[in-house]
PDB file of C-alpha atoms and ligand atoms in Angstrom:
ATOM      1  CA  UNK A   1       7.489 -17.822  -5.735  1.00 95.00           C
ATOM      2  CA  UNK A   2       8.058 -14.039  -5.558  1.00 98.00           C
ATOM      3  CA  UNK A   3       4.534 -12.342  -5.197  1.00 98.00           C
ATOM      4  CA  UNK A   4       5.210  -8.816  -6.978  1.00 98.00           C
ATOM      5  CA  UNK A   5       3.365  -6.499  -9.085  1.00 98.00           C
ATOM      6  CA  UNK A   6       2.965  -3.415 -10.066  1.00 98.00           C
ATOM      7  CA  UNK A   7       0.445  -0.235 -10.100  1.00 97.00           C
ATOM      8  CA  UNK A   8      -2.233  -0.825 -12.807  1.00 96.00           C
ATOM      9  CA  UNK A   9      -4.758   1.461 -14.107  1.00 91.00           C
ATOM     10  CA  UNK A  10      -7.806   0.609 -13.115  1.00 87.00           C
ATOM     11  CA  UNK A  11      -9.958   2.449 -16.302  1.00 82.00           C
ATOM     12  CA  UNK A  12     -10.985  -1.240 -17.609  1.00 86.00           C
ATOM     13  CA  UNK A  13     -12.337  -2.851 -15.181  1.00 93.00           C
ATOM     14  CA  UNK A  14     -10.871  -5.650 -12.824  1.00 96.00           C
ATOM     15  CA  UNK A  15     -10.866  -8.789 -15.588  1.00 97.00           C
ATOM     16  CA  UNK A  16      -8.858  -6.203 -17.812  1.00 97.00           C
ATOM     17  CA  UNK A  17      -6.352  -5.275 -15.272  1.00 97.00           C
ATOM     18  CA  UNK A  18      -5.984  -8.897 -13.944  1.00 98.00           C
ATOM     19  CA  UNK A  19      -5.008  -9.983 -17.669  1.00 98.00           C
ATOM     20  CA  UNK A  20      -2.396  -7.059 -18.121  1.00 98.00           C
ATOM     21  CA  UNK A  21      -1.360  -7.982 -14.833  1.00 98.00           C
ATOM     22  CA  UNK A  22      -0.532 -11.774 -16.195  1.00 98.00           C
ATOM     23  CA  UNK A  23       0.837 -10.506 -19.216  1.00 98.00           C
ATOM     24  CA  UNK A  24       3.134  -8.348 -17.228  1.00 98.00           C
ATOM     25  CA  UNK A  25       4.428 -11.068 -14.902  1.00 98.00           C
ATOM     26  CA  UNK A  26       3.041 -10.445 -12.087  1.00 98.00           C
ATOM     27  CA  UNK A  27       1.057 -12.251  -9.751  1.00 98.00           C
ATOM     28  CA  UNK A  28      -0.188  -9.059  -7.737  1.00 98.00           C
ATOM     29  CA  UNK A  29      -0.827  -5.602  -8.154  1.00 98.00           C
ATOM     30  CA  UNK A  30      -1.841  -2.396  -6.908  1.00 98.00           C
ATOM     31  CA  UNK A  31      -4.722   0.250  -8.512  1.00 97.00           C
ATOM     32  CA  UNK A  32      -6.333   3.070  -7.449  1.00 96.00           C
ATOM     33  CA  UNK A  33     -10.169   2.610  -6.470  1.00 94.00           C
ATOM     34  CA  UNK A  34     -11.257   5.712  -8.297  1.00 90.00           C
ATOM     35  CA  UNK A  35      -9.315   8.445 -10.007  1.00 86.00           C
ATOM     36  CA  UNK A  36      -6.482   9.309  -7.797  1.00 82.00           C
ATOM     37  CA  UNK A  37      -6.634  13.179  -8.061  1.00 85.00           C
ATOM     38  CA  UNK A  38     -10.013  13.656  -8.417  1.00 79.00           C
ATOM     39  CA  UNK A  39     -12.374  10.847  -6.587  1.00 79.00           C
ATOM     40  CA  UNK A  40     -14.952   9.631  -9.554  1.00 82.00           C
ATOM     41  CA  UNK A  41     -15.442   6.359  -9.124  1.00 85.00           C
ATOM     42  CA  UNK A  42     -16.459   3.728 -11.876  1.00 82.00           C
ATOM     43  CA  UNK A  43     -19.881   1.881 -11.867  1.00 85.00           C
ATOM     44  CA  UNK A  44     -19.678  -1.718  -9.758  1.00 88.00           C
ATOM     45  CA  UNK A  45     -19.756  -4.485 -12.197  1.00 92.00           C
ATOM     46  CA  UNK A  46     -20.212  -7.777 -10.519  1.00 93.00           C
ATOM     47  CA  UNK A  47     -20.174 -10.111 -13.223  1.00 95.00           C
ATOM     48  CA  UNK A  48     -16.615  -8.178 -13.966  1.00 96.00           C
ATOM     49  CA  UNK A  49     -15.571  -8.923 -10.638  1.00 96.00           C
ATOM     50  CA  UNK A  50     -16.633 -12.694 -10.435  1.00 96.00           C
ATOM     51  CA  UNK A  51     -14.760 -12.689 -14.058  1.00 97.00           C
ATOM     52  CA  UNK A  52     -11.977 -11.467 -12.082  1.00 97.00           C
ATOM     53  CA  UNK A  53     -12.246 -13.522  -9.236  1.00 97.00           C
ATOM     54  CA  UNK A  54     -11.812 -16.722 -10.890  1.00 97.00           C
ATOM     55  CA  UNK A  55      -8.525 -15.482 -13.000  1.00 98.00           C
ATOM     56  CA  UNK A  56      -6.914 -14.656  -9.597  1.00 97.00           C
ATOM     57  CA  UNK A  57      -7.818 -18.181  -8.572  1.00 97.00           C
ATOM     58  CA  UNK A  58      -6.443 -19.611 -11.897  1.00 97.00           C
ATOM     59  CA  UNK A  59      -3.573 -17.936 -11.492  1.00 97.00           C
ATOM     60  CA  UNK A  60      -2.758 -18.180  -7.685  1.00 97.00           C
ATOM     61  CA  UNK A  61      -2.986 -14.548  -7.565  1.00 98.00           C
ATOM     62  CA  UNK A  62      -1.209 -12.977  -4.076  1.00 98.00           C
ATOM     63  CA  UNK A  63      -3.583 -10.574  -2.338  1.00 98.00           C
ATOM     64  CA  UNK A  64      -4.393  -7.585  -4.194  1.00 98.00           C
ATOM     65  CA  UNK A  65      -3.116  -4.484  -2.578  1.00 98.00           C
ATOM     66  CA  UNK A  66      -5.504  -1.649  -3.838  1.00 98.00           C
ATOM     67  CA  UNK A  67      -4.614   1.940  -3.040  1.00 97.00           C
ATOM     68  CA  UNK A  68      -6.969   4.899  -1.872  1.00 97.00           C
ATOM     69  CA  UNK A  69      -6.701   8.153  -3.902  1.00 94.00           C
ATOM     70  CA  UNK A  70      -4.336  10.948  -2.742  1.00 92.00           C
ATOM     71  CA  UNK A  71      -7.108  13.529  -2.431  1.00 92.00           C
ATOM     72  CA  UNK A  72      -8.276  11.268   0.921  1.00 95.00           C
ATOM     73  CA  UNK A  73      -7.213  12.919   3.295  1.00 97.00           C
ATOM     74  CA  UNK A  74      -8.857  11.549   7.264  1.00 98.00           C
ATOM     75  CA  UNK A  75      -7.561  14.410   8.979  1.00 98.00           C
ATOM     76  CA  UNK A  76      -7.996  16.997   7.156  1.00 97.00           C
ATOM     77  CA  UNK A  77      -8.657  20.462   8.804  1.00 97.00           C
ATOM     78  CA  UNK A  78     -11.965  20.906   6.744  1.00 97.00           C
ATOM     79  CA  UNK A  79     -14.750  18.596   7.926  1.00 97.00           C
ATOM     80  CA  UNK A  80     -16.176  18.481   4.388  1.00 96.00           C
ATOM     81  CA  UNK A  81     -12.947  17.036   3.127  1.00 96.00           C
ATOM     82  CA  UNK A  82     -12.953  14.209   6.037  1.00 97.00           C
ATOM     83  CA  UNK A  83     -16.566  13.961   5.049  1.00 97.00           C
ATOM     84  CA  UNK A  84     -15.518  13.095   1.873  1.00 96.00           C
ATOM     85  CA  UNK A  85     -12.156  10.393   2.712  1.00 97.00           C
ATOM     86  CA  UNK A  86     -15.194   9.046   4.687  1.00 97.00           C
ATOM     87  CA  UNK A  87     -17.625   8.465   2.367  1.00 96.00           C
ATOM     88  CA  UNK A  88     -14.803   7.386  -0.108  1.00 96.00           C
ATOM     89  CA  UNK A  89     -13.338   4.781   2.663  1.00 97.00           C
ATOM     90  CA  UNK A  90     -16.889   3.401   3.505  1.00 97.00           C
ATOM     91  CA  UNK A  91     -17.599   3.102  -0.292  1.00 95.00           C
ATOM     92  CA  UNK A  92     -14.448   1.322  -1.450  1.00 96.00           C
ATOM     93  CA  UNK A  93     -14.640  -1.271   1.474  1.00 97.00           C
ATOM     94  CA  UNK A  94     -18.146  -1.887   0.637  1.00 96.00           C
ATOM     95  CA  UNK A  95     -17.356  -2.589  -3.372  1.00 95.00           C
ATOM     96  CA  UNK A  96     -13.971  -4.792  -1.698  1.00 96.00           C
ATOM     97  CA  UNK A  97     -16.356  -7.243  -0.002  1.00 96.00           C
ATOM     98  CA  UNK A  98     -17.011  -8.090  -3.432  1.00 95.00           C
ATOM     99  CA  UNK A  99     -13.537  -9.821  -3.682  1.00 95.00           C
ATOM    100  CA  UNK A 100     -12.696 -10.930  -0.778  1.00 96.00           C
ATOM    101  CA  UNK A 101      -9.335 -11.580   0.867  1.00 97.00           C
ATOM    102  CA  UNK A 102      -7.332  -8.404  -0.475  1.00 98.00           C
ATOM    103  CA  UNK A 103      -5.625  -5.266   0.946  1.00 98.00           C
ATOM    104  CA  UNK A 104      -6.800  -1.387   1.085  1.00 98.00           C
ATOM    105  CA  UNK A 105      -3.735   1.002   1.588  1.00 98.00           C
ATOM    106  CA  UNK A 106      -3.963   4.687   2.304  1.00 98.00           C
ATOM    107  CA  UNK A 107      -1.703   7.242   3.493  1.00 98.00           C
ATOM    108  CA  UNK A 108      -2.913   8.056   6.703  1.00 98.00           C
ATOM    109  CA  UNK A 109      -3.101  12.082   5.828  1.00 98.00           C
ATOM    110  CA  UNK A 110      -1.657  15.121   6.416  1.00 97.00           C
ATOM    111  CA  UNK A 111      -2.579  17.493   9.560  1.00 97.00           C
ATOM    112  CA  UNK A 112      -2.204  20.509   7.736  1.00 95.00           C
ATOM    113  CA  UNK A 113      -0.999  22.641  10.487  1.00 94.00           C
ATOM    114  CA  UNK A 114      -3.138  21.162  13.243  1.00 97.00           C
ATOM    115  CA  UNK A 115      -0.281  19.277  14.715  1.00 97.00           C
ATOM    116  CA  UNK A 116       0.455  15.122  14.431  1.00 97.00           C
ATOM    117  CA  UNK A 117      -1.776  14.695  17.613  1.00 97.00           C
ATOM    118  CA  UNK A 118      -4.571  16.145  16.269  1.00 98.00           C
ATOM    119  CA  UNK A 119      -4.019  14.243  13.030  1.00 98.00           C
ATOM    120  CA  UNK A 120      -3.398  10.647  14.417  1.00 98.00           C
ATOM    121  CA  UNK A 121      -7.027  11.074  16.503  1.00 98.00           C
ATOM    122  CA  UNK A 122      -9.066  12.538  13.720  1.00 98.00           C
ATOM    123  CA  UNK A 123      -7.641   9.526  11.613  1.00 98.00           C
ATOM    124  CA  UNK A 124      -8.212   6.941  14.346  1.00 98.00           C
ATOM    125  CA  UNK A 125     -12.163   8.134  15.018  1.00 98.00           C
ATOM    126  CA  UNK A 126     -12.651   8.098  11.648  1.00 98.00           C
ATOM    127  CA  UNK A 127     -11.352   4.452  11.118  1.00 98.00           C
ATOM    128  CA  UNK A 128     -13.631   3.262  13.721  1.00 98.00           C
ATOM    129  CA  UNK A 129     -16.340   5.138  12.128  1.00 98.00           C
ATOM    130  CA  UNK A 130     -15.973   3.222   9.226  1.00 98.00           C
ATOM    131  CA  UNK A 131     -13.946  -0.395  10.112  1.00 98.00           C
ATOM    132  CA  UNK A 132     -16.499  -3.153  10.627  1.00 97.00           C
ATOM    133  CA  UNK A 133     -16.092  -6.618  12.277  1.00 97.00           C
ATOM    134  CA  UNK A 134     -17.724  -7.989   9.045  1.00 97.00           C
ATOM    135  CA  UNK A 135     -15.837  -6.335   6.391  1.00 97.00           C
ATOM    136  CA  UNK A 136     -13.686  -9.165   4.035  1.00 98.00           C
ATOM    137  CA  UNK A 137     -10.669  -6.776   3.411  1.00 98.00           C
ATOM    138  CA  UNK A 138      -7.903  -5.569   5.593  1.00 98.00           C
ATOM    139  CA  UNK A 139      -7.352  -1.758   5.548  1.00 98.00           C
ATOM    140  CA  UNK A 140      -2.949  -0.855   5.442  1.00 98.00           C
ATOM    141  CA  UNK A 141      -1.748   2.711   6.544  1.00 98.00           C
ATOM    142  CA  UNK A 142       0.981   3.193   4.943  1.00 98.00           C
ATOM    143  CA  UNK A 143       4.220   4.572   6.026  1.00 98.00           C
ATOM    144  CA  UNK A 144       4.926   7.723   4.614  1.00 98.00           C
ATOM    145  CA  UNK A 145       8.133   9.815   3.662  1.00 98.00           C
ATOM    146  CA  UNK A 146       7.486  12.552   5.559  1.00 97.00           C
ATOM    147  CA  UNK A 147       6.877  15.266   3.254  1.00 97.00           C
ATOM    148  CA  UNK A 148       4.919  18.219   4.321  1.00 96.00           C
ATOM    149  CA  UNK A 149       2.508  17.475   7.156  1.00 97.00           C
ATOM    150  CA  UNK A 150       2.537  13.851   6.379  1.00 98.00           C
ATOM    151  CA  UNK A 151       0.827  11.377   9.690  1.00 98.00           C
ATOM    152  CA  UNK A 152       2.742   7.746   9.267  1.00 98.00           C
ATOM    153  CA  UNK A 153       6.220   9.492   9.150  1.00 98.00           C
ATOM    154  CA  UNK A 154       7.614   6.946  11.728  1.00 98.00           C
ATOM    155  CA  UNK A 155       6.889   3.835  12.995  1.00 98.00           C
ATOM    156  CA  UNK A 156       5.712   5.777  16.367  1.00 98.00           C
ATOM    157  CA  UNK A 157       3.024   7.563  14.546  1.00 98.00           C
ATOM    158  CA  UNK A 158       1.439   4.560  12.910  1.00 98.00           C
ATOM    159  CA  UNK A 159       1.915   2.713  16.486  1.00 98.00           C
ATOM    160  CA  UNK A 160       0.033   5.852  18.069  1.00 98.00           C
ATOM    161  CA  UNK A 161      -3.055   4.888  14.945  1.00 98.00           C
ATOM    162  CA  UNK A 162      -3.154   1.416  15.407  1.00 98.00           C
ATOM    163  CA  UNK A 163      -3.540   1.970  19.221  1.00 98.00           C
ATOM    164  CA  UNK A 164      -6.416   4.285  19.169  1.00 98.00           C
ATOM    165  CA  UNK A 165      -8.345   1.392  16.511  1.00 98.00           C
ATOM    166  CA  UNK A 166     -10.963  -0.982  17.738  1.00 98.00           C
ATOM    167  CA  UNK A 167     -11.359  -3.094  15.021  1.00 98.00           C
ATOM    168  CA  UNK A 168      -7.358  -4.223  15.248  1.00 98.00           C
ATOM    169  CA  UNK A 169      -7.765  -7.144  13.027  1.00 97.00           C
ATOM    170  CA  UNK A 170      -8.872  -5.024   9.994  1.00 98.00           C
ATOM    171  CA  UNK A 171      -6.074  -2.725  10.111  1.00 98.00           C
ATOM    172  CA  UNK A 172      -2.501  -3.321   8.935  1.00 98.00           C
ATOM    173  CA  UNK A 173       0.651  -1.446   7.705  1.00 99.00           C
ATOM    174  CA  UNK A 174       2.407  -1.285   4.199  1.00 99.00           C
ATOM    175  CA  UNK A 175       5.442  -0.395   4.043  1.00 98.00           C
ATOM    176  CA  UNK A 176       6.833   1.765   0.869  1.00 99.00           C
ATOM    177  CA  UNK A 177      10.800   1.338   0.485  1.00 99.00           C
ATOM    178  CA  UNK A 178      11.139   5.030  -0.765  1.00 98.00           C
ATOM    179  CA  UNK A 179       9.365   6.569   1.905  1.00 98.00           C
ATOM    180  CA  UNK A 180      10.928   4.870   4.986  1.00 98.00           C
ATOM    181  CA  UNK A 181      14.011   5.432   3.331  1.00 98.00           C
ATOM    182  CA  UNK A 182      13.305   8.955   2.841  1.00 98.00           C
ATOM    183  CA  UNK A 183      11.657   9.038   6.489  1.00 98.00           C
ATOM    184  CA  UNK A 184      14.877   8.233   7.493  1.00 98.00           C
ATOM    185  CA  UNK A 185      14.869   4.480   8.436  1.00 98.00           C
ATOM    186  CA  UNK A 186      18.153   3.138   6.747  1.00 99.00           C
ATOM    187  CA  UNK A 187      17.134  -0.137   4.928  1.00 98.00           C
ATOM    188  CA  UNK A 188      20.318  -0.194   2.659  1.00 98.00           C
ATOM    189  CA  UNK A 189      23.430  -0.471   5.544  1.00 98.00           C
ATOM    190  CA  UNK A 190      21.049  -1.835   8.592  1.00 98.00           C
ATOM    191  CA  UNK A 191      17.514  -3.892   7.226  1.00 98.00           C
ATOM    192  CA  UNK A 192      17.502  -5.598   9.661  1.00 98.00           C
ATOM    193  CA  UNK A 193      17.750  -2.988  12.139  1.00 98.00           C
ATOM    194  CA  UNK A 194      14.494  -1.218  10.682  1.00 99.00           C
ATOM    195  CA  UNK A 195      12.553  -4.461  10.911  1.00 98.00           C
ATOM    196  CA  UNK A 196      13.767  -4.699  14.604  1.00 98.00           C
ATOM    197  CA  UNK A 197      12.927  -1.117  15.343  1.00 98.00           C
ATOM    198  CA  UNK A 198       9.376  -1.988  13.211  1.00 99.00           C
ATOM    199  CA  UNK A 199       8.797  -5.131  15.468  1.00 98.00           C
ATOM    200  CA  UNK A 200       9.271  -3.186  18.771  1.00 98.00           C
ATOM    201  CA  UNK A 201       6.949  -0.138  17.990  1.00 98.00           C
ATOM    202  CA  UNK A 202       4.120  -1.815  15.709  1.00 98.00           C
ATOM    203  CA  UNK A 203       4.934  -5.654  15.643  1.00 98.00           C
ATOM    204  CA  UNK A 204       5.578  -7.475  12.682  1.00 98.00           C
ATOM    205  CA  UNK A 205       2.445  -9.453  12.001  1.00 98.00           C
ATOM    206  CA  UNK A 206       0.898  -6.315  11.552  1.00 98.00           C
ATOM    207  CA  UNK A 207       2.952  -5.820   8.119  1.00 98.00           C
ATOM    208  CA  UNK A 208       1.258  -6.851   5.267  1.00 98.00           C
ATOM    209  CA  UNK A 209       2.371  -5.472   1.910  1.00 98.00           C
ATOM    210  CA  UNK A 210       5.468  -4.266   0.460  1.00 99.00           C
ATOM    211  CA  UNK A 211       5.624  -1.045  -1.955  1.00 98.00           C
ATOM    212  CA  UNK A 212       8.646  -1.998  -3.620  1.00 98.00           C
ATOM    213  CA  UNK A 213      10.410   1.665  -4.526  1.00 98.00           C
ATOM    214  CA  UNK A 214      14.314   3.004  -5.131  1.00 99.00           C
ATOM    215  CA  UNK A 215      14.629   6.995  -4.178  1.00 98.00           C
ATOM    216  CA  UNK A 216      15.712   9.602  -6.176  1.00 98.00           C
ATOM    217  CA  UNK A 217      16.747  11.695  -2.527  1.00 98.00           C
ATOM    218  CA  UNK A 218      18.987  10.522   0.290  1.00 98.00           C
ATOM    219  CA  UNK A 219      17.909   8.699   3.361  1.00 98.00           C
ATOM    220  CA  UNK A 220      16.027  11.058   5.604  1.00 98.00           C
ATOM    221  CA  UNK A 221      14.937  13.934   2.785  1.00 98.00           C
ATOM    222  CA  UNK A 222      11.437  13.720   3.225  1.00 98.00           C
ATOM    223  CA  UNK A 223      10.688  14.351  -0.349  1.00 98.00           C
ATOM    224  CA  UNK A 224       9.123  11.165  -1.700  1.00 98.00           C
ATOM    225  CA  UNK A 225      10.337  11.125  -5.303  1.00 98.00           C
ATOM    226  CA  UNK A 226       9.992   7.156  -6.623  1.00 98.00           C
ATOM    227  CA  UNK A 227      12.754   5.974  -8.955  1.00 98.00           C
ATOM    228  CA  UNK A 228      13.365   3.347 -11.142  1.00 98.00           C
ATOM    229  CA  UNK A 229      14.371  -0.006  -9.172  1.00 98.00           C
ATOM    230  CA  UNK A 230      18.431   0.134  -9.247  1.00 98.00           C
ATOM    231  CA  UNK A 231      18.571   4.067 -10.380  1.00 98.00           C
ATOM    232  CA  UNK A 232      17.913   5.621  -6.974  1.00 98.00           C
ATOM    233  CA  UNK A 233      20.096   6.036  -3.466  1.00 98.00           C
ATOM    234  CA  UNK A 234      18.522   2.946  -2.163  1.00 99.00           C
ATOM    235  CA  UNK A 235      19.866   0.813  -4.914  1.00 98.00           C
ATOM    236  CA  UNK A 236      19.153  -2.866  -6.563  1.00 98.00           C
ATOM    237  CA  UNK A 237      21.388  -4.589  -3.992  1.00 98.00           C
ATOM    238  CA  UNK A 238      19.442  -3.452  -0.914  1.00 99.00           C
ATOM    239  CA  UNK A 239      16.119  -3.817  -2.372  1.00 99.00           C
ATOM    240  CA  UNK A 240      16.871  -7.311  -3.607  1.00 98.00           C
ATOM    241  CA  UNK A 241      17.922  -7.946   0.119  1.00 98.00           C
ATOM    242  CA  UNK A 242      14.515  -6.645   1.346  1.00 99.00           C
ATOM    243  CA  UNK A 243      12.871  -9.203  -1.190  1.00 98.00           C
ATOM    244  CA  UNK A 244      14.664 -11.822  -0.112  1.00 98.00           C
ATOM    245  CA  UNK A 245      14.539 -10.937   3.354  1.00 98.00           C
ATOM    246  CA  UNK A 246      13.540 -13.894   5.631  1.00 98.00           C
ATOM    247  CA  UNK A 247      10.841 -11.506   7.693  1.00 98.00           C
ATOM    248  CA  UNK A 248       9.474 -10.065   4.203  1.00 98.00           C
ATOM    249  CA  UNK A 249      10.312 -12.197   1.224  1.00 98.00           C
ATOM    250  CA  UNK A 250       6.657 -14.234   1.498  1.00 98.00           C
ATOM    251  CA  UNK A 251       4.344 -10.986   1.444  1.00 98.00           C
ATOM    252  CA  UNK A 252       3.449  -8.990  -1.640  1.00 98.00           C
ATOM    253  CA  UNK A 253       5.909  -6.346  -3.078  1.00 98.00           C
ATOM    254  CA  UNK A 254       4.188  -3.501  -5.651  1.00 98.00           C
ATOM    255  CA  UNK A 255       6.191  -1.436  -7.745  1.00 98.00           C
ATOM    256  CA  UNK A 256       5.234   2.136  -7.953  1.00 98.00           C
ATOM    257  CA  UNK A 257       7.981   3.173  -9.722  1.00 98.00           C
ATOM    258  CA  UNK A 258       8.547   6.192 -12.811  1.00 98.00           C
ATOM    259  CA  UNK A 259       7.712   3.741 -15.685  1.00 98.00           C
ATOM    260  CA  UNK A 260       4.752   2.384 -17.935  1.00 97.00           C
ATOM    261  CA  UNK A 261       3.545  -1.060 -18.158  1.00 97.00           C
ATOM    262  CA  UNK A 262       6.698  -2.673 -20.281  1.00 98.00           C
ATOM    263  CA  UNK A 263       9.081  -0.908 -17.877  1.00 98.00           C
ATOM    264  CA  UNK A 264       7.242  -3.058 -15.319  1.00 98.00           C
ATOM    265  CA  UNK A 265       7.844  -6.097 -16.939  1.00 98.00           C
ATOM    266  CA  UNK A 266      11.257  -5.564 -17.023  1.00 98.00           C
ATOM    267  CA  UNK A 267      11.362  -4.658 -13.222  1.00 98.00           C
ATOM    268  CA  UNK A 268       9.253  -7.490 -12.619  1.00 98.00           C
ATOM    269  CA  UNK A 269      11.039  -9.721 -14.911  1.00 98.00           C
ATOM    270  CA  UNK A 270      14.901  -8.727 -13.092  1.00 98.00           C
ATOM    271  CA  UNK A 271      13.723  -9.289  -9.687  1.00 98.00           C
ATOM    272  CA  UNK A 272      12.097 -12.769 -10.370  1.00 98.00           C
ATOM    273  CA  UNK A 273      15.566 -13.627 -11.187  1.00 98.00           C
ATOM    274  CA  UNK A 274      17.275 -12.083  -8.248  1.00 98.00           C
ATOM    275  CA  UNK A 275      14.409 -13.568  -5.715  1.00 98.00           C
ATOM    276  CA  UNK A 276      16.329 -16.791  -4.123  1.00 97.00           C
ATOM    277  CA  UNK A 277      13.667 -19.225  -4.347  1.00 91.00           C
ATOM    278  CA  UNK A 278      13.717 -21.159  -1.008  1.00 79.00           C
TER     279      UNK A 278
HETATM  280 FE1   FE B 301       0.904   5.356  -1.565  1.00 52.50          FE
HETATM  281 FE1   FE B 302       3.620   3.768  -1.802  1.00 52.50          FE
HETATM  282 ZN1   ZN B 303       5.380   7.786  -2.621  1.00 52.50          ZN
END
């Protein structure tokens, strides 16, 4: 069965969001850990969680794939504002162990004028400052469109990450459709080309989680604008091929896409039926 979901808000609590998340079709999703622009954070309510827990059990829930605000940034120029994607990193992890077994994606950050270099070390020291070998959840970077001083723009970048990491087993990639796409990686004419070039430079096991995306700019803009599945330059046909993609089609796909929760559903709903069950 097709494990896809979409982004959820997260202002309920987990039961809440697992519920909509049923009601919607899926049998994933993705939510920010506190508020995406700002960094607030909601109390930790166990008996929530376990609530929660047992749903996803019910339910055969795929791994959730949980998503670190924007304002995170690891290599940020300012030391207070690494401080902070530090504290926020540690934090989220910590409140994760609660339910084991799911994903923790971030966008690696943006160098701000200090060069890639610069940003893929301050990113990696600050991973192993906070990656333990006893932490239940697997931290993604995820690859990124490109836009401004974006780290994670290529495959190279991520590779360059993953290298400087000790704790290898916690870390993984997800990969958004938009933003490779607009990074220049051409998954409509040659997928399978992409997932070569992926598998030589990072390795394919390390891919764990799909953010399923059409573009509203051409391959290679480096704007990261998300449209609607089918109404962008990537197009229904090539993302249904990335679903159904014998490398992909068994790992969890989240929709981030322009839309509100019944605009989900219908997402979710078209791409069940275009998903060749095997
Ligand atoms: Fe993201
Ligand atoms: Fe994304
Ligand atoms: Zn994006």
């Amino acid at each position: 069965m097709l494990k896809i979901g979409c982004h959820i808000s997260a202002s309920k609590g987990y039961y809440a969001m697992g519920k909509l998340a049923v009601e919607l079709g899926a049998n994933t999703f993705a939510y920010f850990t506190r508020n995406p622009r700002g960094g607030s954070v909601r109390p930790l309510d166990e008996a929530d969680i376990q609530k929660f827990v047992e749903l996803a059990q019910e339910q055969h829930f795929a791994p959730l794939v949980a998503h670190a605000p924007y304002t995170l940034n690891a290599c940020a120029a300012d030391p207070g504002l690494r401080e902070f994607a530090k504290n926020a990193m540690e934090e989220d992890l910590r409140r994760m162990d609660y339910m084991p077994g799911n994903y923790y994606n971030f966008h690696p950050g943006s160098h701000v004028k200090q060069g890639a270099d610069v940003g893929i070390e301050l990113i990696a020291e600050q991973l192993n400052q906070i990656l333990r070998p006893d932490q239940k959840t697997v931290v993604l970077l995820e690859t990124m469109a490109g836009k401004g001083s974006e780290v994670g723009r290529t495959f190279e970048e991520l590779r360059a990450i993953i290298d400087r990491v000790e704790q290898k087993e916690k870390l993984g990639v997800c990969l958004d459709t938009c933003h490779v796409w607009d990074g220049g990686y051409d998954i409509v004419n040659d997928l399978d080309g992409v997932l070569q070039e992926f598998d030589a430079v990072i390795g394919l096991d390390r891919l764990k989680a799909v953010h399923l995306n059409d573009s509203m700019n051409p391959l290679g803009a480096h704007k990261d604008r998300h449209a609607l599945i089918g109404e962008g330059q990537i197009g229904l046909d090539a993302l249904v091929r990335v679903i159904n993609h014998p490398l992909l089609r068994e790992l969890p796909f989240n929709l981030e896409t322009p839309t509100d929760d019944a605009g989900h559903a219908k997402e979710i709903e078209l791409l069940r039926g275009l998903y060749k069950e095997s």
